[in-house]
Every structure is written in structure tokens, then in C-alpha cells.
Amino acid sequence: MNDSSIQSNFPTLNKRKSIEEFVYFDNACTTLRPKSVINAMNKYYEEYSVCGERSLHKLGKMVSDKVHETRSLVARLIDARKEEIVFTRNTTESINFVAYSIDWKKGDVVLTSDKEHNSNLLPWIRLSAKLGTVHAVVKSDSNGSIDLLYLKELLEKYNGKVKLVAVTLSSNLDGITNPVLEIARLGHRYGALILVDAAQGLPHQSVSVKKFDVDFLAFSGHKMLGPSGTGVLYGKKKLLEEFEPFMIGGGTVVKSTYNSYCLENIPERFEAGLQDYAGIIGLGEAVKFIQKVGYKEIARRDLELNKYITDYLCSIERVHIIGANEPEKRGGIISFYVDGADSHMIALMLDEANIMVRSGQLCVHSWFSDKDIQGAIRVSAYFYNTLEEAEYFTKTLSNILKAV
Amino acid sequence: MACIIALIVFSIMGLFSATHRQLAREAFDCVFRRVTFRPCNTGFKEKIRGRIIGKLLKRSVALAKFSNKYFEVFAWIFFLLTVASTGYTIKGGYNFYRYGSCNGLNQGGFCAFDPTGKNNATSSVADGSCPIKQPTTKDLTLSAVDLELFQSKKADSKNDLVFVGCYSCDYTRKAYPVVKKLLEKENINYTFIHFSVKNENENFPLYVYAASKIDQEKYWRLNDLFFEASKEDLQSQEKIDKMVIKVGYDLQVIKDEAQKETTKQAVQKQIEEIRKTHIYGTPTVFINGRSIVGPKPYRVYKLMLR
Ligand SMILES: Cc1ncc(COP(=O)(O)O)c(C=O)c1O
């Protein structure tokens, strides 16, 4: 697919008459949605907006079939089994799900990297405050990815006590991808479970939970073309089966009496109450779209744009890129800060030129506090962004940097 | 500094839109932190700066650069201007309350609270001559005027009110009921001077003088009747005669008195005396010697009393 055929699928991009009207470089926050996703959701609301699963009528069956289809699509996308896919609202909910479900003992240890999104940090901090678990941070190495030696050191130090290693696949701060395969191998060797926050990773790279041998994988639909309010938790079957659902009610039991109930199988037992059918159906379409474009093409475009913008930024002395300088290590993300200029201020100046980026501490406050950096500007590209847009961005930023 | 200006600007704009209300809240938070000696870490200042410089960038990089360099200076200038204009607004509001005009007592010019300027409007008393120097408020005085020549009601009060007006002038007719209410409510020494400015019935001043000379009590009632009557009625001799009869005068006696040479001389003397006040429009009210030109709200007259 070329630029214009890709862009023509996105109504938000179709609306603009020229790129000066709208350039969207905040894809790490949420992506734009293709027409197919919107249409599928509209179709649900217009043609069969009824209950799935519990209602046996024709329309109900249509909904159930669509939900199953999405579950299969998602399972196939990450190389999992259908029953291992639990629909949630987002990555945050998926991670909290795990935090609530594991049977913690006082002194159990959770390890995270030093660049976790608040969603993969706060649940563990709270856990230690509430249950007396220990949360320890694994520093990144000079390449910006998790330091495996340091990880090993900590696993040894806490010898058998590390219950969970929870790491991001790709950082939303700098786009750097962690060696999940090695992390999982190492963690398992010390008896730890592995949770991967794939919110940023999965939209840009293929993931095989089998190959990586991770125990849990969390991600959001809205960061990969899907509707807001859709997320997924993958969990290994045997682990999910051990979990006590932290929310129960309609849809989670096969039967109940006045004083007992019998839980549904996984994954339904974790999906309490009426589900966001339209969202789930939309998510299925999003997965199809990503597969149509292909991860190879996504990676190629990420690199092309990242390289162009990185080359420009590297030429400016006052600008500091966060993470590795090599664009191939940072997926679609280019975060940087400018000496003597506030990140929000620059972002708003870009916004005045209709370029949308993210600024501030990007929900990774811990890292910024530790490094004593006030904030950053994050440009995050996706496959529908173009070189022309990147050029417009660099030209605009160059003018801004002349002024501030 | 930018936060303070933003607070003022957005507070005003916030009256009309919710977005600006939110910005005003942020600005307030920032200002509050500053005054409590904490850093304004809300990022608000940077947001405002980013928006402004970003907009300028679209016009010219040099202009944006210049504005960014001197942003604090501009912020201070705007702050001082804002303080000054706030001061003027408060002063204007006070003046309007006190004197019926934002610009001060008897001062013309635009006033937002009285956009049509009706509180300052007068009927001109120009007699067609063209004085070298137009009289102004400063020239208004009663000091050389012999008030004994005019009708008055002594109330043994420390407050004196002299009302100079003309029966058929719109603005006098507007002011009269207001002044009358004041006279009814307060104890005031009152002098009324009728000063014909419009092409009134020429016998009018003579009649009025004659009436006042013959019976003071009836004269005040006649005075009220003249202000109550329509302007057209005041043009008609017949209607005036009817009013004279209505208050209980003998018309013939009034007519005879009006025809007397002494009456004509007295009226002439009155006119000369009025000229000494240098009034340039009616109504002009003097309260304890201070002049008030134009029909003012009740409170303005009241506040002038001792
Ligand atoms: C790495 C990472 N983890 C977790 C999240 C949280 O995602 P959500 O808000 O969809 O729960 C984000 C969102 O930006 C993210 O980038």
C-alpha cells in the first residue's frame, strides 16, 4: 500500500486539504481509526445491537460469533490460544487484573524496569504498601533496554522470592524494545512469572507469546487502530485457571444457587457484565487492518520516519534525544528535550502549526524525577504518517528553535 | 506576571465560555502558588507562552523571536496596562455612581455605564451669539447671583439647592421629578429659576413672574402643572391660561400684573442675573454651590447633600 491508499482509509486524515491542516504525531497515546473499524462498530449499533453470549436468538448469535471471531484474531495475532484472551478495557486494567489475581505473600518481589509507564508501576507500588510485597527496579543499560546482568543480580539477590517480572515490551518514553525473550528465560529460571506490557510494542512489532514464553501480555486496542475502551490480557491457560476473578456477576458463572455459584470457563469468567461488543468487534477489524498492512511494512515506515526526524534532531546542539541515538532501536518514537525551552511550550507551538505531539513526563514521571529532567516532547509515528509530514515537522520545529 | 494577566483576561472571558473558565482556574492556581511563595509548576505560563509565540511564528520568525526574548517585559507592560485600566474602570464605576458619569461630575465623553450620555445631556441655552470662549463647568457659579430675585422655599436647612431649568426642555423635564422627590424626602432650602431656552410662549416668563409675585403657594403648584403638561400645551396661551385658573389664580389679575412695566423689568433683571451663572444648558442644579449639569440619577443629587 502506498501513502495515499493507506491514508484514504482514515477519515481524520481524509478531511484535511493539505498536511498543514493536521499532522498527527501522537500515535503512542492513541492511534487514528480506519474506516473499517468505525464501520464495523456502526454496523453493530445499526444492525444487531443486542446481547451476545447469553441470548440465543439470531442477532445474539451474530454478536457472539463476532466476539469469538475477534478473540480468534487476537489470539492468532499473538500466537496464543483463544481461551487465553481476556477482553478488558485497556492495558491498565489488564495489568491491574494480574496484580489483583496473583496470590501474593508478604515478601514476594516484583521487578520492573526503570522506564515503566505508570500503569505498570503504580499497581506494584500499591501492592507493596498494602501487602508487604517488595518492588525493585532493574536499571537500563547504556542502550536504554533492561540491563540483563542487573536483572540476573536481582533475581539472585531475592533468590526464589521474585514472583513477577513486569516489563514493558517497548517503552512509551523512548521507544526502545526490551529483550523479552531473554528476560522471560532468565525470570523463569528463577521461578518468576513474566508480565509484558505490550501497549506500545504490539502496534509496531509482531509478538509471539509462545516464542517469548511470557505468562501475561497486556495491551490496548486504541493504540493499534482499535476503539477506545478495548484492551486485552493474555494469560497462560493454566495460570488463568488458577485465578480467582476479581470481578464476578453476570456472564461469569454457569449456574448459581442462593448460596453458591459455579464459575464459567476461562476466559468468560473474567469478563463480568455486558461487554463492549461494538468495541470488541471494532478491535477485530483493527487486527485485520494491521495484518493487511503487515508488521514488516509498519517497521519499514517507522524506521524511515524515525531516521528522517532523528537526523534532523541530531544536527541541533540544544536538542537531546532520549534513548539510543539509532532510530532503528526506537520504533516509531522520538522523544527529545531542548535546553532552555519548556516541552509543553514547544508542543503548543507545534500545535499552533497543527502538528500534534505529546509533551511533559509522558506518564513515566519516575524516570524524569530520577534523571531530574523537566519533560520531553514525544513525536510518535505510525504507518500512515508520511515523509512529507516529517518534513513539515522538522521545518516547523526549526522555526520554533530559532524563536526560543 | 503572565499568569496574573492571564488570570485577569481569562476571568473576564470566562464569564462567557467554559474553556476560558478552565484557563482562568489554571491561572488562578499559578498566581496563588506564586503569592504563597511556591513555584508555579502548573506549566500554565509555558502554555500561554507557547500559544502566543506559536501564533506569532505563523506571521514571522523574527517577530516571534523578539517577542519570546522580551516576553517577561511585555508581560510586565501588559500587567501595568491592566492595572491601570482596572484602576480606570474602578474610578469610572465610582464616578458613575457618584456623579452619573464615568468621567466625573459634568464631564462628557463616552461612558460604558451611560452609553447614550443621557445623564449629561442638556438643552443648550445659547442665544445665537458666539462667545469667544465657550463657558464650561468651571465657569458655573452662583457667587455673583442675587438669588433673592427668584422664587424659593426656605427650609432652614444647611443644604441649598438651586434648580435652573426650563419648562419645555426635555432634560429639565426629566430632572424635575427626581429633584422634586429629593425635596420631598430631604429638608433643603430650594430656589427655582425658570430660564426660557426653547422658543416658548413669550408671555411665559412674565406670567410666571406675575404668578410668583401674587401667590407663592399657588405658584409652586403652577410650577408642577407646567412640568406635568405636555410640551405642546406650553405653546398654547389658552392652555396656559387654563392652568393658571386651575391652580386658583384670577387670570385677569395675572394678565394685568404681567403687562406691567415693572414685571418686564424684573424679568429682564432675572435674565441678566441668570447669565451671571454662566450656565450653558438646562437643567443645571446647584447643590451647596456645586453645579450638576444634566439630568442625574437620584443618588447623585442625594450624595451632594451635606
Ligand atoms: C507502555 C504503556 N503501558 C501502558 C499504557 C497504558 O495504556 P492504557 O491507557 O490504554 O491503559 C500506555 C499508554 O500510553 C503505555 O504507553
XYZ file of C-alpha atoms and ligand atoms in Angstrom:
726
model
C 0.000 0.000 0.000
C 1.316 3.464 -0.820
C 0.905 6.602 1.290
C -2.309 7.810 -0.245
C -4.010 4.443 -0.325
C -3.163 3.932 3.328
C -4.260 7.423 4.305
C -7.508 7.143 2.408
C -8.615 4.586 4.989
C -8.510 7.130 7.787
C -11.403 9.601 7.858
C -9.493 12.014 10.103
C -6.717 12.238 7.522
C -9.135 12.366 4.621
C -10.702 15.515 5.947
C -7.629 17.663 5.566
C -6.941 19.549 2.360
C -3.234 19.859 3.000
C -0.895 18.455 5.615
C -0.546 21.931 7.134
C -4.072 21.460 8.426
C -3.342 18.386 10.503
C -0.325 16.282 11.267
C -0.811 13.614 13.887
C 2.346 12.509 15.654
C 0.796 11.400 18.936
C 0.192 7.794 17.990
C 1.818 6.429 21.131
C -1.048 7.968 23.033
C -3.724 6.619 20.757
C -3.878 5.956 17.048
C -6.373 7.176 14.487
C -9.056 4.719 13.469
C -9.591 3.339 9.984
C -12.973 3.434 8.332
C -13.314 -0.337 8.579
C -13.174 -0.176 12.384
C -15.689 2.654 12.528
C -17.975 0.933 10.048
C -17.893 -2.353 11.937
C -18.871 -0.596 15.148
C -21.589 1.398 13.447
C -22.863 -1.777 11.850
C -23.204 -3.391 15.264
C -25.193 -0.438 16.565
C -27.304 -0.135 13.447
C -27.953 -3.772 12.591
C -27.547 -6.074 15.576
C -27.034 -4.101 18.746
C -28.109 -6.860 21.104
C -26.620 -9.044 23.826
C -24.063 -11.627 22.872
C -23.352 -14.934 24.597
C -26.407 -15.152 26.846
C -29.130 -14.540 24.234
C -29.680 -17.382 21.845
C -31.670 -15.541 19.195
C -30.320 -14.869 15.723
C -28.995 -11.425 16.426
C -27.494 -12.578 19.709
C -25.693 -15.313 17.834
C -24.334 -12.786 15.359
C -22.821 -10.842 18.248
C -21.384 -13.973 19.856
C -19.861 -15.052 16.554
C -18.244 -11.672 16.078
C -16.832 -11.683 19.611
C -15.427 -15.149 19.040
C -14.006 -14.043 15.732
C -12.182 -11.155 17.400
C -10.912 -13.432 20.132
C -9.522 -15.768 17.483
C -7.997 -12.901 15.531
C -6.296 -11.523 18.620
C -5.138 -14.985 19.681
C -3.669 -15.585 16.254
C -2.005 -12.171 16.253
C 0.000 -13.002 19.361
C 0.237 -16.719 18.783
C -1.963 -17.652 21.726
C -4.959 -19.860 22.337
C -8.427 -18.379 22.132
C -9.264 -19.120 25.751
C -6.156 -17.292 26.852
C -7.504 -13.980 25.580
C -9.448 -11.912 28.127
C -11.087 -8.731 26.959
C -10.510 -5.760 29.240
C -10.888 -2.019 28.881
C -7.211 -1.264 28.352
C -3.648 -2.174 29.286
C -4.013 -0.560 32.683
C -6.947 -2.773 33.550
C -5.125 -5.849 32.252
C -2.118 -5.166 34.479
C -4.288 -4.424 37.496
C -6.134 -7.653 36.767
C -2.887 -9.553 37.232
C -1.943 -7.508 40.289
C -5.253 -8.396 41.921
C -5.284 -12.025 40.857
C -1.887 -13.386 41.836
C -1.842 -14.945 45.271
C 0.731 -12.655 46.896
C 2.637 -13.440 50.057
C 4.410 -10.913 52.192
C 7.968 -10.554 50.938
C 7.157 -11.586 47.354
C 9.147 -9.469 44.942
C 8.040 -7.684 41.781
C 10.713 -6.431 39.405
C 10.088 -3.755 36.826
C 12.332 -1.777 34.524
C 13.222 1.850 35.281
C 11.132 3.147 32.369
C 7.706 1.778 33.105
C 4.537 3.603 32.284
C 2.612 4.480 35.460
C 0.206 1.695 34.542
C 2.947 -0.869 35.062
C 4.414 0.794 38.126
C 1.701 2.096 40.402
C -0.067 -1.263 40.871
C 3.182 -2.730 42.215
C 3.928 0.203 44.479
C 0.461 -0.059 45.934
C 0.829 -3.771 46.365
C 3.954 -3.343 48.448
C 2.236 -0.738 50.602
C -0.817 -2.927 51.096
C 0.503 -6.466 51.262
C 4.129 -6.046 52.138
C 5.478 -7.223 48.817
C 8.752 -5.747 47.580
C 9.065 -3.718 44.426
C 12.536 -3.375 42.933
C 13.669 -1.580 39.811
C 16.014 -3.003 37.206
C 18.138 -0.271 35.651
C 18.506 0.059 31.928
C 21.835 -0.472 30.257
C 23.618 2.077 28.071
C 21.451 1.056 25.104
C 18.344 2.000 27.026
C 16.966 -1.530 27.336
C 16.764 -3.528 30.518
C 20.172 -4.500 31.892
C 20.065 -8.299 31.849
C 23.044 -8.638 34.135
C 21.445 -6.376 36.652
C 18.223 -8.347 36.309
C 20.117 -11.540 36.996
C 21.760 -9.947 40.003
C 18.405 -9.013 41.465
C 16.910 -12.431 40.737
C 19.794 -13.960 42.584
C 19.633 -11.468 45.387
C 15.983 -12.191 46.024
C 16.618 -15.869 45.395
C 13.271 -17.524 44.659
C 11.319 -14.645 46.083
C 10.743 -12.859 42.776
C 7.190 -13.718 41.912
C 6.800 -11.442 38.907
C 8.950 -9.610 36.417
C 6.734 -6.967 34.847
C 8.342 -5.144 31.958
C 7.325 -3.118 29.007
C 7.906 -4.559 25.561
C 8.606 -1.151 24.033
C 8.922 1.929 26.159
C 6.465 4.731 25.600
C 9.223 7.056 26.766
C 11.866 6.343 24.137
C 10.504 3.508 22.004
C 13.272 1.124 22.982
C 12.303 -2.530 22.965
C 13.323 -4.817 25.777
C 14.749 -8.302 25.091
C 11.625 -10.026 26.322
C 12.767 -13.459 25.226
C 15.895 -13.259 27.407
C 14.011 -11.654 30.269
C 11.459 -14.472 30.236
C 14.113 -17.130 30.077
C 16.012 -15.608 32.953
C 12.942 -14.947 35.028
C 11.568 -18.416 34.609
C 14.892 -19.870 35.621
C 14.390 -18.186 38.980
C 10.760 -19.208 39.233
C 9.299 -15.797 38.390
C 6.253 -15.135 36.261
C 6.653 -12.731 33.353
C 4.205 -9.968 32.544
C 4.810 -7.936 29.424
C 3.212 -4.569 28.870
C 2.841 -4.609 25.106
C 0.793 -1.404 24.849
C 3.487 0.268 22.752
C 5.160 -2.818 21.379
C 2.341 -4.750 19.758
C 1.186 -1.948 17.449
C 4.661 -1.924 15.885
C 6.065 -5.426 16.037
C 4.844 -8.975 15.904
C 4.704 -10.795 19.180
C 4.550 -14.500 19.791
C 3.691 -15.288 23.369
C 4.720 -18.841 22.689
C 8.113 -17.915 21.381
C 8.702 -15.333 24.088
C 7.220 -17.713 26.616
C 5.662 -14.890 28.593
C 3.000 -15.593 31.188
C 0.952 -12.467 30.742
C 0.743 -9.921 27.966
C -1.280 -6.752 28.277
C -2.197 -4.334 25.521
C -4.758 -1.752 24.421
C -6.907 -1.742 21.312
C -6.859 2.013 20.982
C -3.089 2.121 20.433
C -3.384 -0.210 17.457
C -6.251 1.288 15.433
C -8.952 -0.184 17.639
C -11.710 1.548 19.557
C -11.075 3.290 22.876
C -12.130 1.205 25.824
C -10.804 -2.036 24.424
C -7.886 -3.917 25.852
C -6.622 -7.449 26.164
C -4.960 -9.574 28.760
C -3.286 -12.688 27.544
C -2.586 -15.201 30.275
C -1.272 -18.731 30.074
C -4.202 -21.091 30.362
C -3.058 -22.846 33.492
C -2.389 -19.555 35.235
C -5.732 -18.058 34.297
C -7.452 -21.171 35.531
C -5.892 -20.660 38.945
C -7.021 -17.058 39.157
C -9.975 -16.049 41.208
C -11.843 -13.469 39.079
C -11.604 -10.128 40.795
C -14.974 -9.150 39.393
C -17.860 -11.585 39.195
C -21.506 -11.349 38.200
C -23.483 -11.755 35.005
C -21.646 -13.705 32.332
C -19.067 -15.208 34.704
C -20.968 -18.241 36.002
C -22.642 -21.292 34.527
C -25.010 -21.503 37.428
C -25.722 -20.181 40.870
C -27.897 -21.008 43.861
C -28.793 -18.704 46.749
C -25.534 -19.536 48.396
C -23.156 -20.856 45.777
C -22.087 -20.413 42.190
C -20.192 -22.331 39.592
C -17.768 -20.294 37.505
C -17.725 -20.212 33.721
C -14.663 -21.474 31.887
C -11.849 -19.136 31.087
C -11.830 -16.538 29.658
C -15.551 -15.746 30.115
C -15.317 -15.998 33.902
C -13.171 -12.862 33.815
C -15.498 -10.853 31.612
C -18.145 -9.775 34.040
C -21.262 -7.943 32.950
C -22.334 -6.949 29.489
C -19.304 -6.473 27.295
C -18.384 -3.652 24.947
C -19.476 -5.637 21.906
C -19.060 -2.802 19.454
C -15.575 -2.178 20.781
C -14.586 -5.817 20.607
C -15.924 -6.101 17.064
C -14.012 -2.933 16.155
C -10.878 -4.409 17.689
C -11.242 -7.423 15.409
C -11.298 -5.110 12.407
C -8.245 -3.263 13.737
C -6.316 -6.515 13.948
C -7.333 -7.343 10.396
C -6.131 -3.936 9.243
C -2.760 -4.313 10.923
C -2.346 -7.745 9.389
C -3.251 -6.330 5.999
C -0.573 -3.671 6.276
C 1.859 -6.135 7.821
C 4.425 -5.666 10.562
C 7.225 -5.620 8.035
C 5.751 -2.599 6.322
C 4.990 -0.952 9.666
C 8.616 -1.395 10.754
C 9.890 -0.085 7.420
C 7.784 3.061 7.707
C 8.672 3.562 11.370
C 12.331 3.461 10.503
C 12.031 5.750 7.523
C 10.261 8.447 9.531
C 12.278 7.955 12.671
C 15.519 8.213 10.730
C 14.469 11.386 8.960
C 13.442 13.130 12.172
C 16.385 11.764 14.173
C 18.859 13.001 11.557
C 17.407 16.468 11.817
C 17.321 16.490 15.634
C 20.878 15.194 15.902
C 22.058 18.182 13.927
C 20.898 20.581 16.621
C 23.131 21.068 19.593
C 20.448 22.114 22.058
C 18.364 19.051 21.355
C 18.788 15.806 23.278
C 17.138 12.627 22.114
C 16.007 10.327 24.925
C 17.203 6.765 24.496
C 19.543 5.471 21.866
C 20.510 7.761 19.022
C 19.979 4.974 16.482
C 16.481 5.282 15.047
C 16.190 1.547 14.387
C 16.136 0.980 18.149
C 13.250 3.322 18.814
C 10.357 2.081 16.661
C 8.029 4.972 15.901
C 9.085 7.083 18.865
C 11.371 10.082 19.001
C 11.398 11.771 22.401
C 13.629 14.750 22.945
C 14.110 17.804 25.060
C 15.558 21.178 24.234
C 17.937 23.036 26.527
C 16.316 26.197 27.794
C 12.872 25.532 26.383
C 9.859 24.065 28.101
C 8.473 20.930 26.472
C 4.816 21.974 26.803
C 5.641 25.322 25.294
C 7.234 23.718 22.245
C 4.369 21.260 21.903
C 1.880 24.112 21.934
C 3.886 25.991 19.347
C 3.811 22.900 17.168
C 0.106 22.688 17.793
C -0.261 26.222 16.505
C 1.116 24.810 13.256
C -1.377 21.927 13.586
C 1.250 19.359 14.481
C 0.100 17.183 17.329
C 2.720 15.721 19.622
C 2.852 14.788 23.277
C 4.807 16.719 25.897
C 5.669 16.548 29.565
C 6.613 13.459 31.513
C 4.648 11.045 29.337
C 3.276 9.038 32.284
C 6.829 7.997 33.150
C 7.256 10.548 35.919
C 9.504 8.184 37.843
C 12.164 8.248 35.141
C 12.041 12.043 34.764
C 12.231 12.565 38.520
C 15.189 10.218 38.736
C 17.032 11.932 35.904
C 15.925 15.394 37.017
C 14.699 16.243 33.544
C 11.710 18.524 33.434
C 9.905 16.962 30.489
C 10.164 15.932 26.867
C 8.464 16.279 23.547
C 7.430 12.972 22.065
C 6.887 12.503 18.360
C 5.320 9.134 17.744
C 4.705 8.000 14.220
C 2.606 5.213 12.798
C 2.471 3.678 9.365
C 0.018 6.236 7.979
C 2.404 9.108 8.670
C 4.440 10.272 5.709
C 7.845 11.733 4.982
C 6.133 14.893 3.838
C 4.639 15.234 7.305
C 8.029 14.608 8.880
C 9.490 17.349 6.678
C 6.762 19.747 7.713
C 7.503 18.870 11.334
C 11.248 19.476 11.059
C 10.712 22.728 9.174
C 8.280 23.975 11.811
C 10.472 22.877 14.684
C 13.418 24.577 13.093
C 11.499 27.879 13.065
C 10.457 27.342 16.661
C 14.011 26.724 17.730
C 15.039 29.952 16.039
C 12.481 31.799 18.134
C 13.043 30.208 21.533
C 3.476 38.003 35.515
C 1.955 36.279 32.504
C -0.174 34.298 34.937
C -1.607 37.440 36.516
C -2.511 38.924 33.159
C -3.932 35.610 32.035
C -5.950 35.417 35.237
C -7.487 38.814 34.609
C -8.098 38.246 30.910
C -9.444 34.718 31.276
C -11.567 35.649 34.270
C -13.350 38.162 32.100
C -13.555 35.817 29.110
C -14.570 33.032 31.476
C -17.821 34.851 32.066
C -18.748 33.849 28.543
C -17.094 30.487 27.925
C -16.301 27.354 29.880
C -12.908 26.872 28.178
C -11.758 30.233 29.404
C -13.143 29.475 32.848
C -10.839 26.467 32.973
C -7.895 28.608 31.864
C -8.813 31.209 34.482
C -8.765 28.462 37.100
C -5.308 27.364 35.962
C -4.114 30.954 36.002
C -5.514 31.401 39.489
C -3.739 28.279 40.652
C -0.496 29.620 39.216
C -0.934 33.068 40.782
C -1.929 31.520 44.091
C 1.207 29.415 44.131
C 3.289 32.467 43.398
C 1.779 34.566 46.150
C 2.258 31.707 48.582
C 5.935 31.595 47.552
C 5.699 28.227 45.848
C 6.865 27.594 42.315
C 4.174 27.877 39.695
C 4.714 24.356 38.406
C 1.392 24.075 36.684
C 3.074 24.721 33.339
C 0.472 27.376 32.786
C 2.904 30.146 31.944
C 4.595 27.949 29.364
C 1.260 27.036 27.861
C 0.304 30.648 27.410
C 3.730 31.482 26.082
C 3.649 28.537 23.690
C 0.292 29.591 22.296
C 1.272 33.227 21.853
C 4.716 32.650 20.362
C 3.310 29.824 18.230
C 0.767 32.211 16.754
C 3.410 34.839 16.080
C 5.596 32.241 14.407
C 2.989 31.883 11.712
C 3.486 35.566 10.867
C 7.200 36.000 11.284
C 10.032 34.086 12.883
C 11.822 37.333 13.766
C 8.743 38.737 15.461
C 8.276 35.509 17.397
C 11.910 35.508 18.428
C 11.736 39.120 19.561
C 8.504 38.526 21.498
C 9.897 35.425 23.136
C 13.084 37.229 24.169
C 11.159 40.077 25.762
C 8.202 38.026 26.877
C 8.601 38.967 30.532
C 8.979 42.637 29.632
C 5.815 42.529 27.559
C 4.091 40.690 30.353
C 5.054 43.484 32.748
C 3.869 46.150 30.335
C 0.562 44.389 29.884
C 0.322 43.925 33.604
C 0.803 47.617 34.254
C -1.661 48.471 31.498
C -4.115 46.021 33.005
C -3.645 47.513 36.458
C -4.069 50.998 35.030
C -7.161 50.080 33.068
C -8.586 48.251 36.063
C -7.943 51.398 38.084
C -9.701 53.491 35.473
C -12.588 51.063 35.361
C -12.991 51.239 39.128
C -12.694 55.019 39.035
C -15.227 55.111 36.183
C -17.614 52.953 38.176
C -17.197 55.182 41.216
C -17.702 58.326 39.153
C -20.798 56.855 37.601
C -22.184 56.023 40.987
C -21.266 59.378 42.473
C -21.816 61.711 39.528
C -23.818 59.769 36.930
C -20.903 59.798 34.506
C -17.769 57.627 34.351
C -15.691 60.674 33.594
C -16.614 62.698 36.637
C -19.082 65.384 37.517
C -20.485 67.171 34.461
C -17.906 65.521 32.220
C -18.969 64.382 28.780
C -17.195 61.701 26.763
C -18.128 58.062 26.396
C -19.209 56.186 29.484
C -19.890 52.459 29.239
C -22.480 52.629 32.003
C -24.278 55.511 30.308
C -23.515 54.862 26.651
C -26.012 57.364 25.274
C -24.729 60.052 27.629
C -28.261 60.846 28.809
C -27.081 61.722 32.308
C -25.078 64.604 30.870
C -27.476 65.756 28.192
C -28.754 69.330 28.387
C -30.789 71.745 26.356
C -28.456 74.445 25.169
C -29.077 77.970 26.389
C -27.046 79.568 23.587
C -28.790 82.733 22.482
C -27.369 82.762 18.984
C -24.398 84.955 19.955
C -20.993 83.454 19.523
C -18.845 83.978 22.616
C -15.085 83.911 22.124
C -14.763 81.479 24.973
C -17.416 78.828 25.419
C -18.464 78.564 29.076
C -17.521 75.343 30.800
C -18.421 73.638 34.060
C -15.639 75.522 35.791
C -17.336 78.817 34.987
C -20.601 77.813 36.601
C -21.173 79.842 39.728
C -23.791 81.330 41.946
C -21.457 83.656 43.736
C -22.404 86.854 41.882
C -26.056 85.949 41.536
C -28.746 87.626 43.572
C -30.946 84.638 44.404
C -33.438 86.883 46.146
C -34.818 87.715 42.723
C -36.142 84.167 42.326
C -38.726 82.001 43.985
C -37.522 79.989 46.895
C -38.686 77.789 49.729
C -36.622 78.323 52.811
C -36.402 75.278 54.995
C -33.867 76.470 57.492
C -31.554 73.730 56.267
C -27.808 73.540 55.862
C -28.424 72.327 52.309
C -29.199 74.710 49.446
C -30.464 73.593 46.087
C -30.920 75.913 43.130
C -32.616 74.408 40.111
C -32.211 76.216 36.825
C -34.421 74.761 34.157
C -36.938 75.460 31.504
C -40.469 74.102 31.434
C -40.436 72.874 27.879
C -36.925 71.422 27.797
C -36.749 67.630 27.679
C -33.852 67.194 30.062
C -35.228 69.632 32.622
C -38.497 67.749 32.494
C -36.552 64.571 33.160
C -34.642 66.029 36.106
C -37.536 67.855 37.728
C -39.399 64.837 39.201
C -36.114 63.481 40.535
C -35.244 66.751 42.244
C -38.812 67.081 43.478
C -38.572 63.664 45.104
C -35.362 64.765 46.786
C -37.020 67.916 48.058
C -39.905 65.873 49.427
C -37.624 63.467 51.229
C -34.980 65.857 52.488
C -35.014 69.172 54.238
C -33.490 71.604 51.714
C -33.565 75.343 51.003
C -34.851 75.409 47.473
C -34.725 78.032 44.748
C -36.285 77.521 41.358
C -35.165 79.546 38.381
C -37.082 79.290 35.208
C -34.885 80.037 32.256
C -36.647 80.034 28.923
C -34.458 78.475 26.323
C -36.730 76.978 23.749
C -39.000 79.202 21.726
C -41.517 79.220 24.476
C -44.590 81.389 24.594
C -43.090 84.831 25.072
C -45.566 85.678 27.802
C -44.451 82.720 29.792
C -41.693 84.356 31.835
C -43.943 87.319 32.557
C -46.791 85.078 33.673
C -44.501 83.035 35.819
C -43.066 86.105 37.454
C -46.524 87.596 37.987
C -47.808 84.330 39.450
C -44.925 84.052 41.843
C -45.391 87.609 42.990
C -49.127 87.274 43.581
C -49.290 83.949 45.440
C -46.278 81.814 46.356
C -48.281 78.737 47.350
C -50.205 78.668 44.100
C -47.039 79.428 42.170
C -45.396 76.142 43.284
C -48.472 74.213 42.252
C -48.484 76.008 38.905
C -44.836 75.107 38.561
C -45.681 71.423 38.970
C -48.518 71.729 36.481
C -46.212 73.204 33.870
C -43.868 70.254 34.210
C -46.714 67.792 34.099
C -48.268 69.374 30.985
C -47.197 68.328 27.520
C -44.713 70.489 25.685
C -47.377 71.334 23.097
C -49.695 72.640 25.814
C -46.992 75.011 26.964
C -47.026 76.563 23.481
C -50.678 77.426 23.759
C -51.730 80.626 25.533
C -55.170 79.168 26.057
C -53.834 76.055 27.782
C -51.504 78.111 29.964
C -54.407 80.302 30.967
C -56.398 77.236 31.904
C -53.601 76.011 34.111
C -53.346 79.381 35.789
C -57.070 79.255 36.523
C -56.849 75.645 37.636
C -54.453 76.381 40.470
C -56.815 79.109 41.670
C -55.433 82.368 40.303
C -57.613 85.085 38.901
C -56.455 85.094 35.307
C -57.160 88.732 34.782
C -55.055 89.696 37.793
C -52.156 87.674 36.448
C -52.513 89.164 32.988
C -52.581 92.679 34.391
C -49.560 92.031 36.538
C -47.696 90.501 33.588
C -48.332 93.566 31.478
C -46.822 95.927 33.993
C -43.605 97.622 33.106
C -42.128 96.681 36.494
C -42.740 92.991 35.739
C -40.993 93.258 32.399
C -38.065 94.975 34.070
C -37.928 92.352 36.802
C -37.933 89.505 34.283
C -35.209 91.279 32.326
C -33.215 91.646 35.529
C -33.721 87.960 36.243
C -32.367 87.026 32.837
C -29.294 89.163 33.359
C -28.816 87.621 36.754
C -29.071 84.101 35.332
C -26.434 84.925 32.746
C -24.039 85.578 35.595
C -24.209 81.863 36.457
C -22.654 81.157 33.016
C -24.923 78.195 32.590
C -24.727 76.655 29.151
C -27.512 74.167 29.361
C -30.538 73.164 31.320
C -31.055 71.605 33.719
C -28.268 72.943 35.852
C -28.692 72.247 39.523
C -26.539 73.842 42.174
C -26.354 71.954 45.426
C -24.471 73.813 48.096
C -22.782 75.802 45.366
C -21.604 72.778 43.343
C -23.050 72.594 39.879
C -24.624 69.481 38.382
C -25.338 69.721 34.692
C -27.843 67.408 33.061
C -30.450 65.067 34.498
C -28.724 62.814 37.016
C -29.954 59.765 38.848
C -31.466 60.432 42.281
C -28.405 59.129 44.161
C -26.149 61.737 42.554
C -28.179 64.647 43.953
C -28.551 62.898 47.271
C -24.818 62.310 47.644
C -24.162 66.015 47.142
C -26.093 66.951 50.241
C -24.283 67.703 53.431
C 3.875 1.401 27.722
C 2.489 1.718 28.138
N 1.896 0.971 29.061
C 0.627 1.185 29.461
C -0.086 2.204 28.929
C -1.484 2.435 29.393
O -2.389 2.195 28.368
P -3.934 2.427 28.577
O -4.076 3.845 28.913
O -4.562 2.077 27.303
O -4.353 1.565 29.702
C 0.497 3.021 27.969
C -0.233 4.163 27.422
O 0.305 5.120 26.965
C 1.796 2.766 27.552
O 2.383 3.508 26.649
